Coordinates of C-alpha atoms and ligand atoms in Angstrom, one line a residue:
Chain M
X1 CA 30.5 -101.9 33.4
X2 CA 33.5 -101.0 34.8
X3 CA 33.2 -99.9 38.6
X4 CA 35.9 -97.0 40.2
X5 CA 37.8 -98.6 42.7
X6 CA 37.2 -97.3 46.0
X7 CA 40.2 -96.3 48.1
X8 CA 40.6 -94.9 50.9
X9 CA 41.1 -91.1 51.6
X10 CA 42.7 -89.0 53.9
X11 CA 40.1 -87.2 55.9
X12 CA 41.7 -83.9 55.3
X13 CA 38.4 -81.8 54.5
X14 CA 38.8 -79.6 51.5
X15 CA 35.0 -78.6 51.4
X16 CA 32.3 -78.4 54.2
X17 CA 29.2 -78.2 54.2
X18 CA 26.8 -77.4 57.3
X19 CA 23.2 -76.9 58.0
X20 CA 22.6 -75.6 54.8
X21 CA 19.4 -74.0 53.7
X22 CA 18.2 -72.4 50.5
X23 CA 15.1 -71.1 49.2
X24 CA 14.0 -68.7 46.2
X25 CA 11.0 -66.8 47.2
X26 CA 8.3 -69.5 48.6
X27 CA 10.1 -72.5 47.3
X28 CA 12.5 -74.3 49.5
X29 CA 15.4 -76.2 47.4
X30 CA 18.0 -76.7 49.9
X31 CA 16.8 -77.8 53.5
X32 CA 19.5 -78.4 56.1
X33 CA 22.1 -80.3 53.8
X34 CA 25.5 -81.6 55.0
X35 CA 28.4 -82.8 53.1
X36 CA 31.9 -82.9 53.2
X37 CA 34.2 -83.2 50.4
X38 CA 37.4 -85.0 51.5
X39 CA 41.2 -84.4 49.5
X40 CA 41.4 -86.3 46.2
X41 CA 38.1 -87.8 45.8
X42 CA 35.8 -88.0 43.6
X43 CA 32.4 -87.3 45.2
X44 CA 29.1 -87.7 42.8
X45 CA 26.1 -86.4 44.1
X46 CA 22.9 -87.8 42.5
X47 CA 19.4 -86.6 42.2
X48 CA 16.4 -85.1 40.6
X49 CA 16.0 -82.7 37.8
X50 CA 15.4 -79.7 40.3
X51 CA 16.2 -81.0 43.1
X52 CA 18.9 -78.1 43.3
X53 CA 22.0 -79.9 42.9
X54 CA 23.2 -76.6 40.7
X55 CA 22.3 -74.8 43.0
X56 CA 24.4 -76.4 46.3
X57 CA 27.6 -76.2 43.8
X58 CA 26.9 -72.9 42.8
X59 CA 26.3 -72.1 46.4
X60 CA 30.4 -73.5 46.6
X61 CA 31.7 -70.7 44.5
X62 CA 29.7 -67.8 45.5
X63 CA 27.2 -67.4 42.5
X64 CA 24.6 -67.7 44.8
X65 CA 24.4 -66.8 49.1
X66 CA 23.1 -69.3 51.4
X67 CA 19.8 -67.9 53.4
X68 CA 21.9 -69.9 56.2
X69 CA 24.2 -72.6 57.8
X70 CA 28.0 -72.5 56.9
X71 CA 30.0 -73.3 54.0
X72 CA 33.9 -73.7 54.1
X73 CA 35.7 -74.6 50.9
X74 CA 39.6 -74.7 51.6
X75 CA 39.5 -73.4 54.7
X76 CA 37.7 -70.0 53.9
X77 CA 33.9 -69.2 54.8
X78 CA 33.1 -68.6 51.0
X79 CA 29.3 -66.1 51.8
X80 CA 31.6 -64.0 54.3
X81 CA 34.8 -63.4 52.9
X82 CA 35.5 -60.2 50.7
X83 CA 35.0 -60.4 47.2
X84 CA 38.6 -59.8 45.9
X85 CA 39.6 -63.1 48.5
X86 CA 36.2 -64.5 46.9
X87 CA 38.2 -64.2 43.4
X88 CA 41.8 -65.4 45.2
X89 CA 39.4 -68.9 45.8
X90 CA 37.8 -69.0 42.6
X91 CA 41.4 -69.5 41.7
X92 CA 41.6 -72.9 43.3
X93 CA 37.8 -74.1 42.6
X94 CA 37.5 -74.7 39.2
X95 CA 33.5 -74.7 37.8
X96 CA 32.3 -76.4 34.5
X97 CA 28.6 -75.5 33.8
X98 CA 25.8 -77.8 32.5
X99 CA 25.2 -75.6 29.6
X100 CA 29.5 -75.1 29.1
X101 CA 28.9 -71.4 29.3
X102 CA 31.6 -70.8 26.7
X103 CA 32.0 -67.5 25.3
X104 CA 30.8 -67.3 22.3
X105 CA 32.4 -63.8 21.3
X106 CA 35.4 -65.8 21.5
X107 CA 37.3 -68.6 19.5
X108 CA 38.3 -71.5 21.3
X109 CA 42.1 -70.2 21.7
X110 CA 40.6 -67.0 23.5
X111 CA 38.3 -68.8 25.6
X112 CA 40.9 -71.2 26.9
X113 CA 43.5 -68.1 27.2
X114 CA 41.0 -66.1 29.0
X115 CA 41.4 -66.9 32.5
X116 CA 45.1 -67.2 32.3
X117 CA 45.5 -63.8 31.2
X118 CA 43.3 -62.0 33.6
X119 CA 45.1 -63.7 36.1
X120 CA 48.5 -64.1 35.6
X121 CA 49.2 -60.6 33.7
X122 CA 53.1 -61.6 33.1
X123 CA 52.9 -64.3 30.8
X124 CA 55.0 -64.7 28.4
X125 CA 53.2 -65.7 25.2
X126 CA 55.1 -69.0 24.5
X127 CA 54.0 -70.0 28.1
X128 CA 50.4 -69.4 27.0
X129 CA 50.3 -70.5 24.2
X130 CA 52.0 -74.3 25.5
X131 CA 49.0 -73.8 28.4
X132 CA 46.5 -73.9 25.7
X133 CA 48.0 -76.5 24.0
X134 CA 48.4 -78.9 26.3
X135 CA 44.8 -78.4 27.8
X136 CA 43.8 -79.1 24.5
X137 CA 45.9 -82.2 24.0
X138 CA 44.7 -83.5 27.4
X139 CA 40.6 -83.4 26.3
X140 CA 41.5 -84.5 23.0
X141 CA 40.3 -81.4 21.2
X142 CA 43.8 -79.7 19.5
X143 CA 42.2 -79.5 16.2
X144 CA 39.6 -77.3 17.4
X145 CA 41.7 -74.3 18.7
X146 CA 40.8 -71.5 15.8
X147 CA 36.6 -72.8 16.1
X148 CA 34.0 -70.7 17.4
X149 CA 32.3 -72.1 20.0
X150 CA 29.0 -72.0 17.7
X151 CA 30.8 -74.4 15.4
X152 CA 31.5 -77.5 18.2
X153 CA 29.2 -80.2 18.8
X154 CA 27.5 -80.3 22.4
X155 CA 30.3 -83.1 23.4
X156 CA 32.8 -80.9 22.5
X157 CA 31.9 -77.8 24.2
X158 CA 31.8 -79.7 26.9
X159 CA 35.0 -80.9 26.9
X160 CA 36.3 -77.0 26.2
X161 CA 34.6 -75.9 29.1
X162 CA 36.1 -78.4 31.1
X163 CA 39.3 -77.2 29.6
X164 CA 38.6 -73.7 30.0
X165 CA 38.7 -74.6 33.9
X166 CA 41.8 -77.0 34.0
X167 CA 44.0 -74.4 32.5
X168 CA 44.0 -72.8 36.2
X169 CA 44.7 -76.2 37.4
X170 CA 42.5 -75.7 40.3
X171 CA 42.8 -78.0 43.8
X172 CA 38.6 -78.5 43.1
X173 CA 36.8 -79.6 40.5
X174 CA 32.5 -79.0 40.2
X175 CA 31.3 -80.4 37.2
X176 CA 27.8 -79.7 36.6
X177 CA 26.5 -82.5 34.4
X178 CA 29.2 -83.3 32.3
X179 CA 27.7 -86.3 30.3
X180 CA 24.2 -84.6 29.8
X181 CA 22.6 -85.2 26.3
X182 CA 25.7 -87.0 25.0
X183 CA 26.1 -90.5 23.5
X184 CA 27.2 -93.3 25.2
X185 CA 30.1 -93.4 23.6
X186 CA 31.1 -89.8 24.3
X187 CA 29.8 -90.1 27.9
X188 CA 32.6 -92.8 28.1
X189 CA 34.9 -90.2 26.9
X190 CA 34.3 -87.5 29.6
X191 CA 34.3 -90.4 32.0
X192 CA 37.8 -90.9 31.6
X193 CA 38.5 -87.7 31.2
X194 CA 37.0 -87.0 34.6
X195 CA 39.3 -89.7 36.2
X196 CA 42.5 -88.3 34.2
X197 CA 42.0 -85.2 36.1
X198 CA 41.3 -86.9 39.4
X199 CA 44.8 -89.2 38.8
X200 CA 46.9 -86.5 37.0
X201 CA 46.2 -83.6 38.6
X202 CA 45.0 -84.7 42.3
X203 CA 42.0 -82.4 42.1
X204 CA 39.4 -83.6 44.3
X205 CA 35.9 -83.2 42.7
X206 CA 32.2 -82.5 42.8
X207 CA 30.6 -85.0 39.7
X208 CA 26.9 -83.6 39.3
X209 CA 24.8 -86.1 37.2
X210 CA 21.7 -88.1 36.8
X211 CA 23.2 -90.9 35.0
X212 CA 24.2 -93.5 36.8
X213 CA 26.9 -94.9 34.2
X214 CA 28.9 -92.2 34.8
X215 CA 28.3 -92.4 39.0
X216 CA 29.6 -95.7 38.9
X217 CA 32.6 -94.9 36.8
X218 CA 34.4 -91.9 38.5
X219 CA 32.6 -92.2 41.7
X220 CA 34.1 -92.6 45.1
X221 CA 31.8 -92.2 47.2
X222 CA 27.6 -91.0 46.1
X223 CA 25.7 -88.8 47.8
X224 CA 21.9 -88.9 46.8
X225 CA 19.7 -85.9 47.0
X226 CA 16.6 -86.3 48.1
X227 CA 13.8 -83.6 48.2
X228 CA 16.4 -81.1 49.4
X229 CA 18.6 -83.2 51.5
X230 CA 21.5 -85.9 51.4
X231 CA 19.3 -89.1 51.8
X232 CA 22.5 -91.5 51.8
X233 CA 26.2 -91.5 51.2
X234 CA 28.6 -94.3 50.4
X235 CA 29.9 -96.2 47.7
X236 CA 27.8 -97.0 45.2
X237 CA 26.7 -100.6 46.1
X238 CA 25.9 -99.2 49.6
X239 CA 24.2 -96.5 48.1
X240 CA 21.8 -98.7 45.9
X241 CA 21.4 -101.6 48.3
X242 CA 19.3 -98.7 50.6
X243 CA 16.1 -99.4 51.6
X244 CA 14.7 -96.1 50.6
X245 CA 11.7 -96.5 47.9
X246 CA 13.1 -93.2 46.0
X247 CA 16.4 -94.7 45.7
X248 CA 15.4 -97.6 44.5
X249 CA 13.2 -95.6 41.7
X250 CA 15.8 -94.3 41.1
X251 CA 18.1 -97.1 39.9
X252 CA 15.4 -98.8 38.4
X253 CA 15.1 -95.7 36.1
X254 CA 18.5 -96.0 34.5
X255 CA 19.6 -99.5 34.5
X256 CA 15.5 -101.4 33.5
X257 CA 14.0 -99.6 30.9
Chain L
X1 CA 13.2 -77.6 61.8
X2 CA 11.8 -74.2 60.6
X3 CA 7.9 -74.1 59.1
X4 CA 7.1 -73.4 56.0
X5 CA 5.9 -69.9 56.0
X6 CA 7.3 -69.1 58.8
X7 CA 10.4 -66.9 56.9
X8 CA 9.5 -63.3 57.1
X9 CA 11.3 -62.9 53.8
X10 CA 8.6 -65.3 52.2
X11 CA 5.1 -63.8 53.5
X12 CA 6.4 -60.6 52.8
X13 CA 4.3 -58.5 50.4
X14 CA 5.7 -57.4 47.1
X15 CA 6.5 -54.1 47.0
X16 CA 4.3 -50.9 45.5
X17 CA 5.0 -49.8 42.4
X18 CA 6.7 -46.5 43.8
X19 CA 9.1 -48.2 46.3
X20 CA 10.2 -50.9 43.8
X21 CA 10.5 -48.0 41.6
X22 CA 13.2 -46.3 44.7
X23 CA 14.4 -50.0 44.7
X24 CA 15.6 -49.7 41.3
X25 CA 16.7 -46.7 41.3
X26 CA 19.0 -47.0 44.2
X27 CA 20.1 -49.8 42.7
X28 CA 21.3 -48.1 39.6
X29 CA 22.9 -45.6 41.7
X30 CA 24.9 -48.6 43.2
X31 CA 26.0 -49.6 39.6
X32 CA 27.1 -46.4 39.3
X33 CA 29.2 -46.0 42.1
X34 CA 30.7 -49.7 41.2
X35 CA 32.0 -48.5 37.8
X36 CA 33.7 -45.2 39.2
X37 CA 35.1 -47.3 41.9
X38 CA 36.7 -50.0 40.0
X39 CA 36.8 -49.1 36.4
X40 CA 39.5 -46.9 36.8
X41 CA 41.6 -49.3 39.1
X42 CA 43.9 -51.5 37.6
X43 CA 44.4 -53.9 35.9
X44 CA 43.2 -52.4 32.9
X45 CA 41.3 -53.6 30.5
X46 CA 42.7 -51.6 27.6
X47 CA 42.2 -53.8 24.9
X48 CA 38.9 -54.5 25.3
X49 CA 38.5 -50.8 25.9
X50 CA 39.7 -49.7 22.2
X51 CA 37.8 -53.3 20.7
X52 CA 34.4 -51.8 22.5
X53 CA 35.0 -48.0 20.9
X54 CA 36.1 -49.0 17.4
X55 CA 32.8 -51.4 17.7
X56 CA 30.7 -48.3 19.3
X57 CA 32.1 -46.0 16.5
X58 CA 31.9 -48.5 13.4
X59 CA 28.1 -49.7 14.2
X60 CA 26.7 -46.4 14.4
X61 CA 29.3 -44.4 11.5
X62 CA 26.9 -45.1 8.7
X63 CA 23.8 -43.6 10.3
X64 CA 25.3 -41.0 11.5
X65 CA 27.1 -40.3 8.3
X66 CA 23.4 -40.6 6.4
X67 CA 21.2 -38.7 9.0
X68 CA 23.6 -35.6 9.4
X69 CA 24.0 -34.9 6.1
X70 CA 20.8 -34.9 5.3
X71 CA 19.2 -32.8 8.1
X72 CA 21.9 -30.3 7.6
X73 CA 20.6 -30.1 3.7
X74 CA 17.1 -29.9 4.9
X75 CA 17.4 -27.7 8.1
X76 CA 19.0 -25.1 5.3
X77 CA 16.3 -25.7 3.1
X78 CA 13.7 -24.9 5.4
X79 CA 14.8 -21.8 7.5
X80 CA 15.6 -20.0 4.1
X81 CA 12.1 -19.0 3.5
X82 CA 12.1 -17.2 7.1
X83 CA 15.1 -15.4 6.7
X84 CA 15.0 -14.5 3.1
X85 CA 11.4 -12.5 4.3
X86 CA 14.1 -10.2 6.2
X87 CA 16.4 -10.6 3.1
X88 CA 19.0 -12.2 5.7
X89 CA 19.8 -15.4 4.0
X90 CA 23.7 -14.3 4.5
X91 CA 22.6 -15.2 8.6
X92 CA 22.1 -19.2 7.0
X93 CA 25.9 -20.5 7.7
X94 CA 26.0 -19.0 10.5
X95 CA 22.1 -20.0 11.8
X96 CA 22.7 -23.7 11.1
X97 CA 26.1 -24.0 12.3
X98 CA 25.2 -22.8 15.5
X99 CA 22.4 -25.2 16.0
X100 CA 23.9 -27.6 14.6
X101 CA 26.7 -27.6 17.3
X102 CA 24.1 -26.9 20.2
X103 CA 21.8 -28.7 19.8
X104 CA 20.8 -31.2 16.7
X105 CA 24.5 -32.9 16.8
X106 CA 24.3 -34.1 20.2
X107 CA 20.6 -35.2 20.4
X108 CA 20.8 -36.8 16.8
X109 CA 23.8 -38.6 17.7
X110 CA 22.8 -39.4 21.2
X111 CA 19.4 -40.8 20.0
X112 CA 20.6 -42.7 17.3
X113 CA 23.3 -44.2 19.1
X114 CA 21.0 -45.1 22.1
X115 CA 19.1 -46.9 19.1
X116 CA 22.1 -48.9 17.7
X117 CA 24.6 -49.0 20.3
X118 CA 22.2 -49.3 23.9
X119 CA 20.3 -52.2 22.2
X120 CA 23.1 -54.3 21.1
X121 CA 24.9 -53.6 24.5
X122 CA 21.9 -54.9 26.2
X123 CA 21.2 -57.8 24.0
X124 CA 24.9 -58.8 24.0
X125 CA 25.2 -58.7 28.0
X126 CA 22.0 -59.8 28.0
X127 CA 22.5 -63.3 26.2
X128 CA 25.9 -63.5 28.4
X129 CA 23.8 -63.4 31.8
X130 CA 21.0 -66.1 30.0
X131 CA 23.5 -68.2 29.1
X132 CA 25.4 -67.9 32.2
X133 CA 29.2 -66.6 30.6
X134 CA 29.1 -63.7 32.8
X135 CA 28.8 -66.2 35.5
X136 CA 31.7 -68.5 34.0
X137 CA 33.8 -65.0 34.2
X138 CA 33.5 -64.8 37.8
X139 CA 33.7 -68.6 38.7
X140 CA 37.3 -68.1 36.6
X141 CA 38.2 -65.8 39.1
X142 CA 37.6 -62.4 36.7
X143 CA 35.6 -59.3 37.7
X144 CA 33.2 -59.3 34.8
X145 CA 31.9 -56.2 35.9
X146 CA 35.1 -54.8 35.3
X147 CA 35.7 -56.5 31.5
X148 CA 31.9 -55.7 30.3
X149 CA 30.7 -52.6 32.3
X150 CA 33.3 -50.5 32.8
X151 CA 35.1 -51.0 29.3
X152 CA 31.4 -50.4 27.9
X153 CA 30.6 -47.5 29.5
X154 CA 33.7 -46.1 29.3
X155 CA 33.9 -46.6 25.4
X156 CA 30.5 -44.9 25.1
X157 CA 31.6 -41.8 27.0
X158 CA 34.7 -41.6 25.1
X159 CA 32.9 -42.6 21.6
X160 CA 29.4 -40.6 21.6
X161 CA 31.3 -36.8 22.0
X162 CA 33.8 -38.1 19.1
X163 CA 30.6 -38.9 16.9
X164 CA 28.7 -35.5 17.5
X165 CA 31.3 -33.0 16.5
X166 CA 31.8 -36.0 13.7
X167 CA 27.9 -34.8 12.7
X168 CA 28.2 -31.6 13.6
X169 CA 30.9 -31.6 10.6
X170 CA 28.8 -34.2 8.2
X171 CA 25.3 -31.5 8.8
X172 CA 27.7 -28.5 8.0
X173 CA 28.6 -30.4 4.7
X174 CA 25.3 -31.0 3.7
X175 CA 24.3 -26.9 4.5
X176 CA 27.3 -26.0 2.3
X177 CA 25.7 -28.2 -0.5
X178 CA 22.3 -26.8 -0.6
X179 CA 23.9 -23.2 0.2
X180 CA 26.3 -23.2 -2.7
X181 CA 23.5 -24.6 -5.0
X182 CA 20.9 -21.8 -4.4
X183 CA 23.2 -18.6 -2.9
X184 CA 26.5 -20.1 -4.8
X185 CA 28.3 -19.0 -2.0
X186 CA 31.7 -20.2 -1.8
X187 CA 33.2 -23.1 0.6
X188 CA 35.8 -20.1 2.2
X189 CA 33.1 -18.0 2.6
X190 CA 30.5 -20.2 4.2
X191 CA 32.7 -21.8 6.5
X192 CA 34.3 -18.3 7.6
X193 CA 30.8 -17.0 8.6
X194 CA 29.6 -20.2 10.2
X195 CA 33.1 -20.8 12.6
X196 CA 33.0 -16.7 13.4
X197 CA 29.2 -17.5 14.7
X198 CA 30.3 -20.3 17.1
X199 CA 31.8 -19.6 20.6
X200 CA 33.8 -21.5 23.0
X201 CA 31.0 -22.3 25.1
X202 CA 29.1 -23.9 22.5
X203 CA 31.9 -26.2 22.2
X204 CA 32.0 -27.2 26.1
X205 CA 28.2 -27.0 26.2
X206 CA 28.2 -29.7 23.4
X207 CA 31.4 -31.5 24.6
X208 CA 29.8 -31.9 28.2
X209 CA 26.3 -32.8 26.5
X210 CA 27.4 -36.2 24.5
X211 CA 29.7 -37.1 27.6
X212 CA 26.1 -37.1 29.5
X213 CA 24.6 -38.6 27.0
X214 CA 27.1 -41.4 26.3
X215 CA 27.5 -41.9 29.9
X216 CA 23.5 -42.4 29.7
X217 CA 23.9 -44.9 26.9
X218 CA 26.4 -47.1 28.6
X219 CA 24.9 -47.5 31.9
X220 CA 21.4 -47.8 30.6
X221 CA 22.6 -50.6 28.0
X222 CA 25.1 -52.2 30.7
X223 CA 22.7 -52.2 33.8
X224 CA 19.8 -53.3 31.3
X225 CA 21.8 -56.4 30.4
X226 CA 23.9 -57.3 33.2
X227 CA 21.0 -57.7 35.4
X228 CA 18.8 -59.2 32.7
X229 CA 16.3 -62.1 33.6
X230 CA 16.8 -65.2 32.6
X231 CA 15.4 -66.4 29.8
X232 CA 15.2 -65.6 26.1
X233 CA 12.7 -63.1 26.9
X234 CA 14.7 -61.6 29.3
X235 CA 17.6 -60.6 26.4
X236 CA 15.0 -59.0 23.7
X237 CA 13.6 -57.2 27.4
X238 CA 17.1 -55.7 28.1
X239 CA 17.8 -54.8 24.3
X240 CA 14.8 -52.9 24.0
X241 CA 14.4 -51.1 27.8
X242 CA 17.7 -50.2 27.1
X243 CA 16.4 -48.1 24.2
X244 CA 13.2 -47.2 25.3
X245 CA 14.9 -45.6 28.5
X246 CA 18.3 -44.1 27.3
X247 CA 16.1 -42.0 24.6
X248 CA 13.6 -40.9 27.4
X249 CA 16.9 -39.8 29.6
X250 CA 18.5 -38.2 26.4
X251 CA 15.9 -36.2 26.0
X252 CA 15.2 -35.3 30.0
X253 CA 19.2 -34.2 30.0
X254 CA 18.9 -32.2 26.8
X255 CA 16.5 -30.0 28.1
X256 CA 18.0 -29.8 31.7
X257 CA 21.4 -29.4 30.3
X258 CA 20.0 -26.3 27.7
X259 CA 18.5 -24.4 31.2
X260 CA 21.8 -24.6 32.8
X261 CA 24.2 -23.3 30.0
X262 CA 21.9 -20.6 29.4
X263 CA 22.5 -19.1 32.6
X264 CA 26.3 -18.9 31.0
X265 CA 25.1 -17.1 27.9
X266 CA 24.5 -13.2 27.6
X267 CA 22.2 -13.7 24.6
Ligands
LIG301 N1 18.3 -68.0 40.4 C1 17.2 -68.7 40.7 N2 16.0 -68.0 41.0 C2 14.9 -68.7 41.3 N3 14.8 -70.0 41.4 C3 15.9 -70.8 41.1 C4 17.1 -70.1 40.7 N4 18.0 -71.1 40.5 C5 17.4 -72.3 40.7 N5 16.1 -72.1 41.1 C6 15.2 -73.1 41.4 O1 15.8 -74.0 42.3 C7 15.4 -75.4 41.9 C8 16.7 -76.2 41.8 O2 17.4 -75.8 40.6 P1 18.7 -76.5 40.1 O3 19.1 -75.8 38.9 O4 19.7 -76.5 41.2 O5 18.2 -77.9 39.8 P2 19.1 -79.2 39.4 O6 19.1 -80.1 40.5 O7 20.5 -78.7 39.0 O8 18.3 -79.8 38.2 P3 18.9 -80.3 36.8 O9 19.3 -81.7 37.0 O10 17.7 -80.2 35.9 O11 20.0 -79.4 36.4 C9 14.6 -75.3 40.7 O12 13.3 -75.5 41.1 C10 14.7 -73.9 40.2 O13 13.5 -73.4 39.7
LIG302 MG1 21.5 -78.4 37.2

């Protein structure tokens, strides 16, 4: 298996996380979490179904308020800025969702043009149309453009609602379980796809997932959580040569048996 | 570290039934004031507007088309028997156009369109919030209030008034059918008798009622399904509350509606 290179980054900080706690009613799902996201990596963070990785990311954009601790993402305080400079970041923080969240009102051409034109009102149609096109080319999908999202396989809406979020060509990516209930073989696909991004459009990235295939390819650096907290970070040999029993469960898990 | 428990928001007690009943009502008030605020700022959705009230219109034509017809017929039909004891059935054009235009137009289109329009607004904005699209809107930096509220409300406040005096006309058709069948009175005639009973404060009475009442519709539906719980359960919850309460409203603003413009009339 091929294993991502690890280079190093500058330590410019284009997310930050601090003290972080989150809890719905009497359950506690975030409990005083650090994490930094540095420029132009790719960051995976690791961890139980439930352990509330969705929720830290969704936490990133806004979807949900911390109950406390602070949270910058490019430089802005993302729970106490005003919603309309809330929308101006959404612009740079692009968000693909475990379940693609397509809309499913809407062809594939109308999802992918959908942002673009709520947010640039000028455009010219040629320029949207070649946007659309060439978001399709790059996740290999240009023969879907007239399908309804109903029609596409789970792999494929996937890769449209990864789309959907590079047409803004934002400076963060946040997947949410990209390779979750696909084949190997398509897994492989979004894996590459995940590392196009990273090399052709110098996003830096949040890669949710449980499967460590996928860690190991567009990984930089891992971050594990652990019963609401970053247990260990590092590459992933450092992360998986820790002494920590749960770790360890973990790996065993994916890689015997 | 903090101890469990120790959150006041966490060993708080759930509120009564009366103040979570305040609670909801204040916060419908809120989603109120949102849609007046930004619905009419731009950028406009305009589109989407015109896509909502063709869609409004066109789902709830054929009903409407069906129910006014045939309660115009059978209105006629009945009230004959009353006013032919006073040998006054000349007084029937003019006795179902007016209620007709004051009152059975608006509430039959208002409750049928709470029926067909409120529950498929729900359920649609519903299944967006289960399957988190409304939440893609806003991480693609869209105010999906502003798309799905305000264009629905908007079209339902525009549509509903277009779709009563669309009844009132359909009911008035069916009168003339069952009038020229057992009077053979002719078209001129009816229609002369029935527009020289109606006044221009029937008109704005109406007009302003099925502005109320699609108003009603559209927020009920909107709020019902915007703020739906997750789950499957929560989208057949929001389609049928949305129902449930818009008729229960409709009916609450009929009769408020009917003491206020009677203050206006000297008869
Ligand atoms: N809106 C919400 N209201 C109440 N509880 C929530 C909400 N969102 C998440 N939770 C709870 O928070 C916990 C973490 O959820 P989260 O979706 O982040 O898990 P996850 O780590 O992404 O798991 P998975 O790998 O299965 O996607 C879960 O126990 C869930 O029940
Ligand atoms: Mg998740």
């Amino acid at each position: 298996m091929q294993q991502k290179a690890v280079t190093d980054f500058s330590k410019e900080r284009v997310i930050e996380i601090k003290h972080l706690n989150k809890s719905f009613g009497p359950l506690d799902v975030l409990k005083q979490v650090d994490l930094e996201l540095y420029k132009g990596e790719n960051l995976v963070v690791l961890g139980k179904s439930g352990t509330g990785k969705s929720v830290l990311i969704k936490i990133l954009v806004g979807l949900l308020k911390p109950d406390s601790g602070s949270v910058v993402v490019l430089g802005k305080k993302v729970d106490q800025i005003s919603y309309k400079e809330l929308l101006a970041l959404r612009l740079k923080v692009g968000f693909s969702f475990q379940n693609s969240a397509l809309y499913d009102s809407m062809t594939v051409r109308e999802n992918l043009e959908f942002p673009l034109v709520r947010n640039q009102r000028s455009i010219s149609k040629a320029e949207k149309n070649k946007a659309v096109e060439e978001i399709l080319e790059a996740v290999g999908l240009s023969q879907a453009i007239n399908q309804m999202p109903s029609e596409l396989s789970g792999g494929q809406r996937k890769r449209i609602g990864i789309a959907r979020t590079l047409i803004l060509q934002p400076e963060i990516m946040l997947y949410d379980e990209p390779t979750a209930g696909l084949d190997p073989i398509t897994c492989l696909d979004i894996n590459s796809l995940i590392n196009e991004v990273q090399e052709r459009f110098h996003t830096s990235s949040i890669v949710i997932t449980h499967d460590l295939t996928c860690a190991k390819a567009v990984g930089n650096r891992i971050a594990m959580l652990l019963d609401g907290k970053f247990a260990c970070q590092g590459t992933f040999d450092e992360v998986f040569g820790h002494k920590d029993e749960r770790v360890k469960a973990f790996y065993d898990y994916n890689f015997i048996e | 570290m903090k101890k469990r428990g120790s959150n006041p928001a966490k060993t708080a007690k759930r509120p009564g039934k009366i103040t979570r009943m305040f609670l909801t009502l204040f916060d419908v008030g809120q989603f109120i004031v949102r849609f007046f605020k930004e619905g009419f700022l731009p950028p406009y959705e305009g589109r989407e507007l015109i896509n909502q009230c063709y869609n409004i219109g066109y789902r709830s034509l054929l009903l409407i088309s069906t129910t006014g017809f045939i309660t115009g017929m059978v209105f006629t039909k009945q009230s004959r028997p009353s006013l032919s004891e006073f040998g006054a059935t000349s007084w029937l054009p003019s006795l179902v156009a007016i209620a007709l235009l004051r009152t059975l137009a608006p509430l039959l289109t208002g409750l049928i369109a709470a029926g067909k329009v409120g529950s498929s607004i729900g359920a649609e904005l519903g299944s967006m919030r289960v399957t988190e699209q409304i939440d893609a809107m806003e991480v693609s930096a869209t105010n999906p209030f502003k798309f799905l509220v305000s264009t629905r409300v908007l079209a339902a406040t525009i549509t509903i008034p277009i779709l009563t005096f669309y009844t009132a006309m359909v009911g008035m058709l069916g009168a003339l059918l069952n009038v020229t069948v057992n009077e053979g009175t002719s078209a001129a005639a009816f229609f002369q008798s029935s527009l020289e009973s109606i006044t221009f404060l029937d008109i704005i009475a109406s007009t302003f009622k099925a502005i109320i009442f699609g108003f009603t519709i559209g927020v009920v539906g909107c709020y019902q399904g915007y703020n739906s719980s997750k789950g499957t359960e929560g989208v057949g919850k929001a389609a049928n509350s949305s129902v449930v309460i818009a008729m229960f409203l409709i009916f609450l603003e009929e009769v408020i509606s009917v003491q206020f413009f009677s203050l206006f009339r000297s008869v």
